[in-house]
Amino acid sequence: MRLSQFLMPTLRENPSEAQIVSHRLMLRAGMIRQSSAGIYTWLPLGFRVLKRIEQIVREEQDAAGCQEMLMPTIQPAELWRESGRYDDYGKEMLRIRDRHDREMLYGPTNEELITDIFRNAVRSYKELPKLLYHIQWKFRDEVRPRFGVMRGREFLMKDSYSFDIDAAAARRSYNKMFVAYLRTFARMGLKAIPMAAETGPIGGDLSHEFIILAETGESQVYCHRDLVEFDVLATEVDYEADLQPIVDKWTSLYAATDEKHDPAIFAQIPESDRVEARGIEVGHIFYFGTKYSAPMKATVTDAEGKDVVVHMGSYGIGVSRLVGAIIEASHDDAGIIWPDSVAPFDVALVNLRSGDAACDAAAGDLYTKLRNAGLEVLYDDRAESPGVKFATMDLIGLPWQLIVGPRGLKSGVVELKRRSTGAKEELTIDAALARLAAKG
RNA sequence: CGGAGUGUAGCUCAGCCUGGUAGAGCGCCAGCUUUGGGAGCUGGAUGUCGCAGGUUCAAAUCCUGCCACUCCGACCA
């Protein structure tokens, strides 16, 4: 993509409405624009990141045996009356009426809808387990939206639902999601730590919030250092094998949010292993038994020919929130530092002197060759001063900057800069190409 | 939902107290000079001063009502 053609309205100054760093940087980098309170337009740069995050989530869900589908944003009120939540949910649910005066709502979540699908489509225990998910926009009419996409009213969520014959089988589904979540966040360069969460009326220990550590996080969290240092991606996961040992490894060590923090227990951890940090919730997994399947009569026939109410769980990842969360976890004074896996482009190709014949030829050639190597390239071909270009590229935070200028070209070299470390290296054009092509 | 605040150019903001021709910096456009970390000079364009009433000869400015947005708190992917 040529930057001269790309819609990326960057801002030099911090917009007054933005308070936290991810919100400021997303506005300044031209990723989003606010439409109304808690509702945003995703401009091309932001949309690219959203799509890449979504894709990682999708790949890991698929790997865990979860099947993608797509449910509507608008739901009928009747289903929510069946579960009893239509009246319980309160003002956070956006209620609307269609032209026939039928009560509808913009879905804040999808337990009712998926349960309805399930009960009409699945009859036998032999079809279990079923793990289903979709990635769809949600609307929750928050009293006070804030922090940009970190707490919007409209947000993109991946929500999965599991259906099993009994509690033991449901735990296996839960464990699959537990492990899939660890991998999902790790692939985005995040340290996500599962922390025990409120389980509601069902009780038990089957609910975890996945919290990433970020200096500017909203809540205070406490955990054992080993949790931060586990290498999640080191081994492949066999989702058909028993995952309990992996879950146990994570849940046996201390990890708590401020609300659940017990200083006495925390104090028993050796001081060098105690981590106190700020955290952002990016995922939440939950086993809730028959809470929806019982009132909505989602049953299957078991081996004895009896109807059995299925056991369910739901599993959410805030996809749009992750965009902000990743920035909170990865930025510096100059701007965003995208992890390679979610960057909107792989390489920033900077022509320091557009209009100069040698620079234009060299940069144009690199632009073609980098794309042919399978890389997504943002080519800054604007007639701006070098300082503006450097500042823009640091702001939008692409992992690599390949800088083509008249000074270097005289000796046949270009400069390759790694955004995350700031390390710069002068290379011949071919060497730079080879280096980057290896990343494609 | 309780408390506080803000709406003036694309962005950041001044002007309001004390009513009298709509402002600055950055950005944008044109030209020239520059060019390796947000360049310089010259010229130019850009506004229902959030909306609606009211007071007044005269309202961005004073009064009333409304709307939107932000912040703090209680609640949440």
Coordinates of C-alpha atoms (C1' of nucleotides) in Angstrom, one line a residue:
Chain A
M1 CA 0.0 0.0 0.0
R2 CA 1.2 3.4 -0.9
L3 CA 0.9 5.7 2.0
S4 CA 0.1 8.6 -0.3
Q5 CA -3.1 6.7 -1.2
F6 CA -3.9 5.2 2.2
L7 CA -6.6 6.7 4.5
M8 CA -4.6 7.1 7.7
P9 CA -5.4 10.5 9.3
T10 CA -2.7 10.8 11.9
L11 CA -2.7 13.5 14.6
R12 CA 0.3 15.3 15.9
E13 CA -1.3 16.2 19.2
N14 CA -3.3 14.1 21.7
P15 CA -7.0 14.4 21.2
S16 CA -8.5 15.9 24.4
E17 CA -11.0 13.2 24.9
A18 CA -8.5 10.4 25.1
Q19 CA -7.1 9.6 28.5
I20 CA -5.3 6.3 28.3
V21 CA -2.3 5.6 26.1
S22 CA -3.9 3.0 23.8
H23 CA -6.9 5.3 23.1
R24 CA -4.6 8.3 22.4
L25 CA -2.3 6.2 20.1
M26 CA -5.2 4.6 18.2
L27 CA -6.7 8.1 17.5
R28 CA -3.3 9.6 16.7
A29 CA -2.3 6.7 14.4
G30 CA -5.6 7.1 12.5
M31 CA -6.8 3.6 13.4
I32 CA -10.2 4.6 14.7
R33 CA -12.6 7.5 15.0
Q34 CA -15.3 7.8 17.5
S35 CA -18.9 7.9 16.2
S36 CA -20.7 8.3 19.5
A37 CA -20.0 7.4 23.1
G38 CA -18.4 3.9 23.1
I39 CA -19.0 3.4 19.4
Y40 CA -16.2 3.5 16.9
T41 CA -15.4 3.4 13.2
W42 CA -12.4 1.2 12.3
L43 CA -10.4 3.0 9.7
P44 CA -8.2 0.9 7.4
L45 CA -5.1 0.7 9.7
G46 CA -7.1 -0.3 12.7
F47 CA -9.3 -2.6 10.7
R48 CA -6.2 -4.5 9.6
V49 CA -5.1 -5.1 13.1
L50 CA -8.6 -6.2 14.1
K51 CA -8.7 -8.7 11.3
R52 CA -5.3 -10.1 12.2
I53 CA -6.3 -10.6 15.8
E54 CA -9.5 -12.2 14.8
Q55 CA -7.6 -14.6 12.6
I56 CA -5.3 -15.7 15.4
V57 CA -8.4 -16.3 17.6
R58 CA -10.0 -18.2 14.8
E59 CA -7.0 -20.4 14.1
E60 CA -6.7 -21.4 17.8
Q61 CA -10.4 -22.0 18.2
D62 CA -10.4 -24.2 15.1
A63 CA -7.3 -26.1 16.4
A64 CA -9.1 -26.8 19.6
G65 CA -12.0 -28.4 17.7
C66 CA -14.4 -25.5 18.0
Q67 CA -16.6 -24.9 14.9
E68 CA -17.1 -21.4 13.6
M69 CA -20.6 -20.2 12.7
L70 CA -22.3 -16.8 12.7
M71 CA -25.3 -15.8 14.7
P72 CA -27.2 -12.5 14.1
T73 CA -26.7 -9.3 16.1
I74 CA -30.5 -8.8 16.5
Q75 CA -32.3 -11.4 18.6
P76 CA -36.0 -11.9 19.5
A77 CA -37.0 -11.1 23.0
E78 CA -38.9 -14.4 23.4
L79 CA -35.7 -16.5 23.8
W80 CA -34.6 -14.3 26.6
R81 CA -37.9 -14.6 28.3
E82 CA -37.4 -18.4 28.2
S83 CA -34.1 -18.2 30.0
G84 CA -35.5 -15.6 32.4
R85 CA -32.9 -13.0 31.4
Y86 CA -35.1 -10.6 29.5
D87 CA -36.1 -8.9 32.7
D88 CA -32.9 -9.6 34.6
Y89 CA -30.5 -8.0 32.2
G90 CA -31.6 -4.5 32.8
K91 CA -30.7 -1.3 30.9
E92 CA -27.4 -2.6 29.6
M93 CA -29.4 -4.5 27.0
L94 CA -30.4 -2.4 24.0
R95 CA -34.1 -3.2 23.4
I96 CA -35.8 -2.3 20.1
R97 CA -39.1 -2.9 18.4
D98 CA -39.6 -3.8 14.7
R99 CA -42.3 -2.4 12.5
H100 CA -44.8 -5.1 13.7
D101 CA -44.1 -3.9 17.3
R102 CA -42.3 -7.2 18.1
E103 CA -39.7 -6.9 20.8
M104 CA -36.2 -7.4 19.7
L105 CA -32.8 -6.7 21.1
Y106 CA -29.2 -6.1 20.0
G107 CA -27.4 -9.1 21.4
P108 CA -25.1 -8.5 24.4
T109 CA -24.2 -12.2 24.3
N110 CA -25.6 -15.3 22.7
E111 CA -26.3 -18.1 25.2
E112 CA -30.0 -18.1 24.4
L113 CA -29.6 -18.1 20.7
I114 CA -27.0 -20.9 20.6
T115 CA -29.1 -22.9 23.0
D116 CA -32.0 -22.6 20.7
I117 CA -30.0 -23.7 17.8
F118 CA -28.6 -26.6 19.7
R119 CA -31.8 -28.0 21.0
N120 CA -33.4 -27.9 17.5
A121 CA -30.4 -29.5 15.8
V122 CA -28.9 -32.1 18.2
R123 CA -30.9 -35.0 19.5
S124 CA -28.4 -37.7 20.7
Y125 CA -25.6 -38.0 23.2
K126 CA -23.6 -39.5 20.3
E127 CA -23.3 -36.1 18.7
L128 CA -21.6 -34.7 21.8
P129 CA -19.5 -32.9 22.6
K130 CA -20.2 -29.8 20.5
L131 CA -18.0 -26.8 20.6
L132 CA -19.3 -23.8 18.6
Y133 CA -18.2 -20.2 18.3
H134 CA -18.7 -17.1 16.4
I135 CA -17.0 -13.7 16.1
Q136 CA -19.7 -11.1 16.1
W137 CA -20.4 -7.5 17.2
K138 CA -22.1 -7.1 20.5
F139 CA -23.8 -4.2 22.1
R140 CA -23.9 -3.5 25.8
D141 CA -25.3 -0.2 26.8
E142 CA -22.6 0.6 29.4
V143 CA -23.5 3.3 31.8
R144 CA -20.1 4.8 31.3
P145 CA -18.1 3.7 28.2
R146 CA -14.5 4.8 28.4
F147 CA -10.9 4.1 27.4
G148 CA -11.7 3.9 23.7
V149 CA -12.1 0.4 22.4
M150 CA -11.1 -1.0 25.7
R151 CA -14.6 -0.4 27.0
G152 CA -16.9 0.5 24.2
R153 CA -20.6 -0.2 24.0
E154 CA -20.3 -1.8 20.7
F155 CA -17.4 -4.4 20.6
L156 CA -16.3 -7.4 18.6
M157 CA -16.3 -10.5 20.7
K158 CA -15.4 -14.1 20.0
D159 CA -17.8 -16.2 22.0
S160 CA -17.8 -20.0 22.2
Y161 CA -20.3 -22.4 23.7
S162 CA -19.8 -26.0 24.7
F163 CA -22.4 -28.7 25.1
D164 CA -21.7 -31.9 26.9
I165 CA -23.5 -34.8 28.4
D166 CA -22.4 -34.3 32.0
A167 CA -20.2 -32.2 34.2
A168 CA -17.1 -34.3 33.7
A169 CA -17.3 -34.0 30.0
A170 CA -18.0 -30.3 30.3
R171 CA -14.7 -29.9 32.2
R172 CA -12.9 -31.4 29.2
S173 CA -14.4 -28.8 26.9
Y174 CA -13.5 -26.2 29.5
N175 CA -9.9 -27.4 29.5
K176 CA -9.7 -27.2 25.7
M177 CA -10.7 -23.6 25.8
F178 CA -8.4 -22.9 28.7
V179 CA -5.5 -24.1 26.7
A180 CA -6.6 -22.6 23.5
Y181 CA -6.8 -19.2 25.3
L182 CA -3.3 -19.5 26.6
R183 CA -2.0 -20.1 23.1
T184 CA -4.2 -17.4 21.5
F185 CA -2.8 -14.6 23.7
A186 CA 0.7 -15.9 23.6
R187 CA 0.6 -15.7 19.8
M188 CA -0.2 -12.0 20.1
G189 CA 2.8 -11.5 22.2
L190 CA 0.8 -11.1 25.4
K191 CA 1.5 -12.6 28.8
A192 CA -2.0 -13.7 29.7
I193 CA -2.5 -15.3 33.1
P194 CA -5.6 -17.2 34.0
M195 CA -7.0 -16.1 37.4
A196 CA -9.9 -17.7 39.3
A197 CA -13.0 -15.7 38.8
E198 CA -16.5 -15.5 40.4
T199 CA -18.4 -18.6 39.5
G200 CA -21.9 -17.3 40.3
P201 CA -24.7 -19.6 41.5
I202 CA -23.2 -22.8 40.0
G203 CA -20.2 -22.6 42.3
G204 CA -17.1 -24.8 41.8
D205 CA -13.8 -23.6 40.4
L206 CA -14.6 -23.5 36.7
S207 CA -14.3 -19.9 35.8
H208 CA -11.2 -18.0 34.9
E209 CA -10.4 -14.5 33.7
F210 CA -7.5 -14.2 31.4
I211 CA -5.5 -11.1 32.5
I212 CA -2.7 -9.6 30.6
L213 CA 0.0 -7.7 32.4
A214 CA 0.3 -4.1 31.3
E215 CA 1.6 -1.1 33.2
T216 CA -1.5 0.9 32.4
G217 CA -4.0 -1.9 33.2
E218 CA -7.1 -1.2 35.1
S219 CA -6.8 -3.6 37.9
Q220 CA -4.1 -4.6 40.3
V221 CA -3.1 -8.3 40.1
Y222 CA -0.8 -10.6 42.1
C223 CA 0.7 -13.8 40.9
H224 CA 3.6 -16.2 41.1
R225 CA 6.5 -15.3 38.8
D226 CA 6.5 -18.7 37.2
L227 CA 3.2 -17.9 35.6
V228 CA 4.7 -15.0 33.7
E229 CA 7.6 -17.1 32.5
F230 CA 5.8 -20.2 31.3
D231 CA 6.5 -20.7 27.6
V232 CA 3.0 -21.5 26.3
L233 CA 4.0 -22.1 22.6
A234 CA 6.9 -24.3 23.3
T235 CA 5.0 -27.5 22.8
E236 CA 2.2 -28.6 20.5
V237 CA -1.0 -29.4 22.1
D238 CA -3.0 -32.5 21.5
Y239 CA -6.5 -31.4 22.2
E240 CA -7.8 -35.0 22.3
A241 CA -5.4 -35.9 25.1
D242 CA -6.0 -35.2 28.8
L243 CA -5.4 -31.5 29.2
Q244 CA -5.9 -31.5 33.0
P245 CA -2.2 -31.5 33.7
I246 CA -1.7 -28.3 31.7
V247 CA -4.6 -26.7 33.5
D248 CA -3.3 -27.8 36.9
K249 CA 0.1 -26.5 36.1
W250 CA -1.4 -23.0 35.7
T251 CA -4.0 -23.1 38.4
S252 CA -1.8 -24.5 41.1
L253 CA 0.2 -21.3 41.4
Y254 CA -1.1 -18.2 43.1
A255 CA -2.9 -15.7 40.8
A256 CA -5.5 -13.2 41.9
T257 CA -7.1 -9.9 41.0
D258 CA -7.3 -7.2 43.6
E259 CA -10.8 -8.3 44.7
K260 CA -9.7 -11.9 45.3
H261 CA -6.3 -11.1 46.6
D262 CA -5.3 -12.8 49.9
P263 CA -2.2 -11.1 51.2
A264 CA -1.6 -13.8 53.7
I265 CA -1.3 -16.5 51.1
F266 CA 0.6 -14.2 48.8
A267 CA 3.2 -13.6 51.5
Q268 CA 4.0 -17.3 51.6
I269 CA 5.5 -17.1 48.2
P270 CA 9.2 -16.3 48.2
E271 CA 9.6 -12.6 47.7
S272 CA 11.6 -13.0 44.5
D273 CA 8.7 -14.9 43.0
R274 CA 6.0 -12.5 43.8
V275 CA 4.7 -10.4 41.0
E276 CA 2.5 -7.4 41.6
A277 CA 1.4 -5.8 38.4
R278 CA -1.4 -4.1 36.6
G279 CA -3.8 -6.2 34.5
I280 CA -6.4 -6.0 31.7
E281 CA -9.0 -8.7 31.3
V282 CA -9.0 -10.0 27.7
G283 CA -10.9 -13.3 28.1
H284 CA -13.3 -15.0 30.4
I285 CA -14.2 -18.7 30.4
F286 CA -17.1 -20.1 32.3
Y287 CA -18.8 -23.4 33.1
F288 CA -22.5 -22.9 34.1
G289 CA -24.0 -26.4 33.9
T290 CA -27.7 -26.4 33.1
K291 CA -28.4 -22.7 33.8
Y292 CA -29.7 -22.2 30.2
S293 CA -30.2 -25.7 29.0
A294 CA -32.7 -26.5 31.8
P295 CA -35.2 -23.7 31.4
M296 CA -34.8 -23.8 27.6
K297 CA -35.1 -27.6 27.6
A298 CA -31.9 -28.4 25.7
T299 CA -31.7 -32.1 26.1
V300 CA -30.3 -35.1 24.3
T301 CA -31.2 -38.8 24.5
D302 CA -28.6 -40.7 26.5
A303 CA -27.5 -44.3 26.1
E304 CA -30.4 -45.6 28.1
G305 CA -32.9 -43.7 26.0
K306 CA -33.6 -41.0 28.6
D307 CA -33.6 -37.3 28.0
V308 CA -30.7 -35.6 29.7
V309 CA -30.3 -31.8 30.1
V310 CA -26.9 -30.9 28.6
H311 CA -24.1 -29.1 30.5
M312 CA -22.9 -25.9 29.0
G313 CA -20.0 -23.5 29.1
S314 CA -19.3 -20.2 27.4
Y315 CA -16.0 -18.6 26.6
G316 CA -15.4 -15.1 25.5
I317 CA -12.5 -13.1 24.1
G318 CA -12.8 -9.4 23.6
V319 CA -11.4 -9.1 20.1
S320 CA -11.7 -5.3 19.7
R321 CA -10.5 -4.8 23.3
L322 CA -7.4 -6.8 22.4
V323 CA -6.4 -4.1 20.0
G324 CA -6.2 -1.6 22.8
A325 CA -4.8 -4.1 25.2
I326 CA -1.9 -5.0 23.0
I327 CA -1.1 -1.3 22.6
E328 CA -1.2 -0.9 26.4
A329 CA 1.2 -3.7 26.7
S330 CA 3.5 -2.6 23.8
H331 CA 4.3 1.0 23.2
D332 CA 6.8 3.7 24.0
D333 CA 6.9 7.5 24.0
A334 CA 7.1 7.6 20.2
G335 CA 4.1 5.3 19.6
I336 CA 2.8 1.8 19.1
I337 CA 5.1 -1.2 18.9
W338 CA 3.2 -4.0 17.1
P339 CA 4.1 -7.6 17.8
D340 CA 4.9 -9.1 14.4
S341 CA 1.8 -11.4 14.6
V342 CA -0.8 -8.6 14.7
A343 CA 0.9 -5.7 12.9
P344 CA -1.2 -4.0 10.2
F345 CA 1.7 -4.2 7.8
D346 CA 4.9 -6.2 8.1
V347 CA 7.3 -3.5 6.8
A348 CA 7.4 0.2 6.5
L349 CA 9.3 1.1 3.4
V350 CA 10.4 4.7 3.8
N351 CA 11.5 6.7 0.8
L352 CA 13.3 9.6 2.5
R353 CA 13.3 11.8 -0.6
S354 CA 10.4 11.2 -2.9
G355 CA 11.0 12.8 -6.2
D356 CA 14.7 12.0 -6.2
A357 CA 15.2 9.7 -9.2
A358 CA 17.6 7.3 -7.4
C359 CA 15.4 7.0 -4.3
D360 CA 12.2 6.6 -6.2
A361 CA 13.8 3.8 -8.4
A362 CA 15.3 1.9 -5.4
A363 CA 12.3 2.3 -3.2
G364 CA 9.9 1.3 -6.0
D365 CA 11.9 -1.7 -6.8
L366 CA 12.0 -2.8 -3.1
Y367 CA 8.3 -2.2 -2.9
T368 CA 7.6 -4.7 -5.6
K369 CA 10.1 -7.3 -4.4
L370 CA 9.0 -7.2 -0.8
R371 CA 5.4 -7.8 -1.9
N372 CA 6.5 -10.6 -4.2
A373 CA 8.1 -12.1 -1.1
G374 CA 4.7 -12.3 0.6
L375 CA 5.1 -9.3 2.8
E376 CA 2.5 -6.6 3.6
V377 CA 4.3 -3.4 2.9
L378 CA 3.3 0.2 3.7
Y379 CA 5.3 2.3 1.3
D380 CA 5.8 5.9 2.4
D381 CA 6.0 7.7 -0.9
R382 CA 4.8 11.0 0.4
A383 CA 6.7 14.2 -0.3
E384 CA 7.3 14.9 3.3
S385 CA 10.5 15.7 5.2
P386 CA 12.5 12.8 6.7
G387 CA 11.5 13.8 10.3
V388 CA 7.8 13.6 9.5
K389 CA 8.3 10.2 8.0
F390 CA 10.3 8.8 10.9
A391 CA 7.8 10.1 13.4
T392 CA 4.8 8.7 11.4
M393 CA 6.4 5.3 11.2
D394 CA 7.4 5.2 14.9
L395 CA 3.8 6.3 15.7
I396 CA 2.1 3.5 13.8
G397 CA 4.6 1.0 15.0
L398 CA 5.2 -1.4 12.1
P399 CA 7.7 -4.1 13.2
W400 CA 10.3 -3.2 10.5
Q401 CA 11.3 0.1 8.9
L402 CA 13.3 -0.1 5.7
I403 CA 14.8 3.3 5.0
V404 CA 15.9 4.3 1.6
G405 CA 17.7 7.6 1.4
P406 CA 20.1 9.4 -0.9
R407 CA 23.0 9.2 1.6
G408 CA 22.9 5.4 1.8
L409 CA 22.2 4.8 -1.8
K410 CA 25.4 6.5 -2.8
S411 CA 27.2 3.5 -1.2
G412 CA 24.5 1.1 -2.2
V413 CA 23.0 0.6 1.3
V414 CA 19.7 1.0 3.0
E415 CA 18.9 1.0 6.7
L416 CA 16.8 -1.6 8.4
K417 CA 15.3 -0.6 11.7
R418 CA 13.6 -2.9 14.2
R419 CA 10.8 -0.8 15.8
S420 CA 10.8 -2.8 19.1
T421 CA 14.4 -2.4 19.9
G422 CA 15.3 0.6 17.9
A423 CA 18.3 -1.3 16.5
K424 CA 19.4 0.0 13.1
E425 CA 21.6 -1.8 10.6
E426 CA 23.0 -0.7 7.3
L427 CA 22.7 -3.4 4.6
T428 CA 23.0 -3.7 0.9
I429 CA 19.6 -3.7 -0.8
D430 CA 19.8 -7.4 -1.6
A431 CA 20.8 -8.3 2.0
A432 CA 17.9 -6.2 3.4
L433 CA 15.5 -8.0 1.0
A434 CA 16.8 -11.4 2.0
R435 CA 16.5 -10.5 5.6
L436 CA 12.9 -9.4 5.4
A437 CA 11.9 -12.1 2.9
A438 CA 12.9 -14.6 5.5
K439 CA 10.2 -13.2 7.8
G440 CA 7.5 -13.4 5.1
Chain B
rC1 C1' -27.1 6.0 38.1
rG2 C1' -24.6 9.8 41.8
rG3 C1' -20.8 13.8 41.5
rA4 C1' -17.7 17.2 38.4
rG5 C1' -16.5 19.5 33.9
rU6 C1' -16.2 20.7 28.6
rG7 C1' -18.5 22.2 23.8
rU8 C1' -15.1 28.3 19.4
rA9 C1' -11.3 26.2 12.2
rG10 C1' -9.2 19.3 10.7
rC11 C1' -6.2 19.0 15.8
rU12 C1' -4.6 21.6 20.5
rC13 C1' -6.5 25.8 22.6
rA14 C1' -7.2 31.6 23.7
rG15 C1' -11.3 35.0 23.7
rC16 C1' -16.4 34.8 27.9
rC17 C1' -15.3 37.6 34.1
rU18 C1' -16.2 43.4 32.1
rG19 C1' -21.6 42.3 25.5
rG20 C1' -19.3 46.1 20.3
rU21 C1' -16.0 43.5 13.0
rA22 C1' -14.0 35.6 14.9
rG23 C1' -8.4 34.6 17.0
rA24 C1' -3.3 31.9 17.7
rG25 C1' -0.2 27.5 16.9
rC26 C1' -0.1 23.1 14.3
rG27 C1' -2.4 20.9 10.0
rC28 C1' -4.4 22.1 4.8
rC29 C1' -3.6 24.8 -0.4
rA30 C1' 0.0 27.6 -3.9
rG31 C1' 5.0 29.2 -4.8
rC32 C1' 10.2 29.2 -3.7
rU33 C1' 14.2 27.4 -0.7
rU34 C1' 15.3 22.9 2.0
rU35 C1' 15.8 17.5 3.0
rG36 C1' 18.9 11.2 7.5
rG37 C1' 14.5 12.4 13.4
rG38 C1' 7.7 16.3 13.3
rA39 C1' 12.2 22.4 8.1
rG40 C1' 12.2 28.0 6.5
rC41 C1' 10.1 32.2 3.9
rU42 C1' 5.9 34.4 1.3
rG43 C1' 0.9 34.2 0.1
rG44 C1' -4.0 31.8 0.7
rA45 C1' -8.5 29.0 2.2
rU46 C1' -11.2 27.2 6.4
rG47 C1' -16.2 28.6 11.5
rU48 C1' -24.3 27.8 11.9
rC49 C1' -18.7 30.0 18.4
rG50 C1' -23.2 22.4 20.3
rC51 C1' -28.9 23.5 19.5
rA52 C1' -33.3 26.4 20.8
rG53 C1' -35.3 30.3 23.2
rG54 C1' -34.7 34.9 26.1
rU55 C1' -32.5 39.8 27.6
rU56 C1' -30.2 43.9 24.7
rC57 C1' -29.5 48.9 19.8
rA58 C1' -25.9 44.8 19.8
rA59 C1' -24.6 38.0 22.3
rA60 C1' -19.1 33.3 21.4
rU61 C1' -19.6 36.5 25.8
rC62 C1' -25.4 37.5 30.2
rC63 C1' -30.1 34.3 31.4
rU64 C1' -33.2 29.7 30.7
rG65 C1' -34.0 25.0 28.6
rC66 C1' -32.2 21.0 25.8
rC67 C1' -28.3 17.9 23.4
rA68 C1' -23.6 15.8 23.0
rC69 C1' -19.0 14.5 24.9
rU70 C1' -15.2 13.8 28.8
rC71 C1' -13.6 12.8 33.8
rC72 C1' -14.2 10.6 39.2
rG73 C1' -17.2 6.8 41.6
rA74 C1' -20.5 2.1 41.7
rC75 C1' -20.9 -2.0 37.3
rC76 C1' -18.5 -4.9 33.0
rA77 C1' -15.7 -9.1 27.0

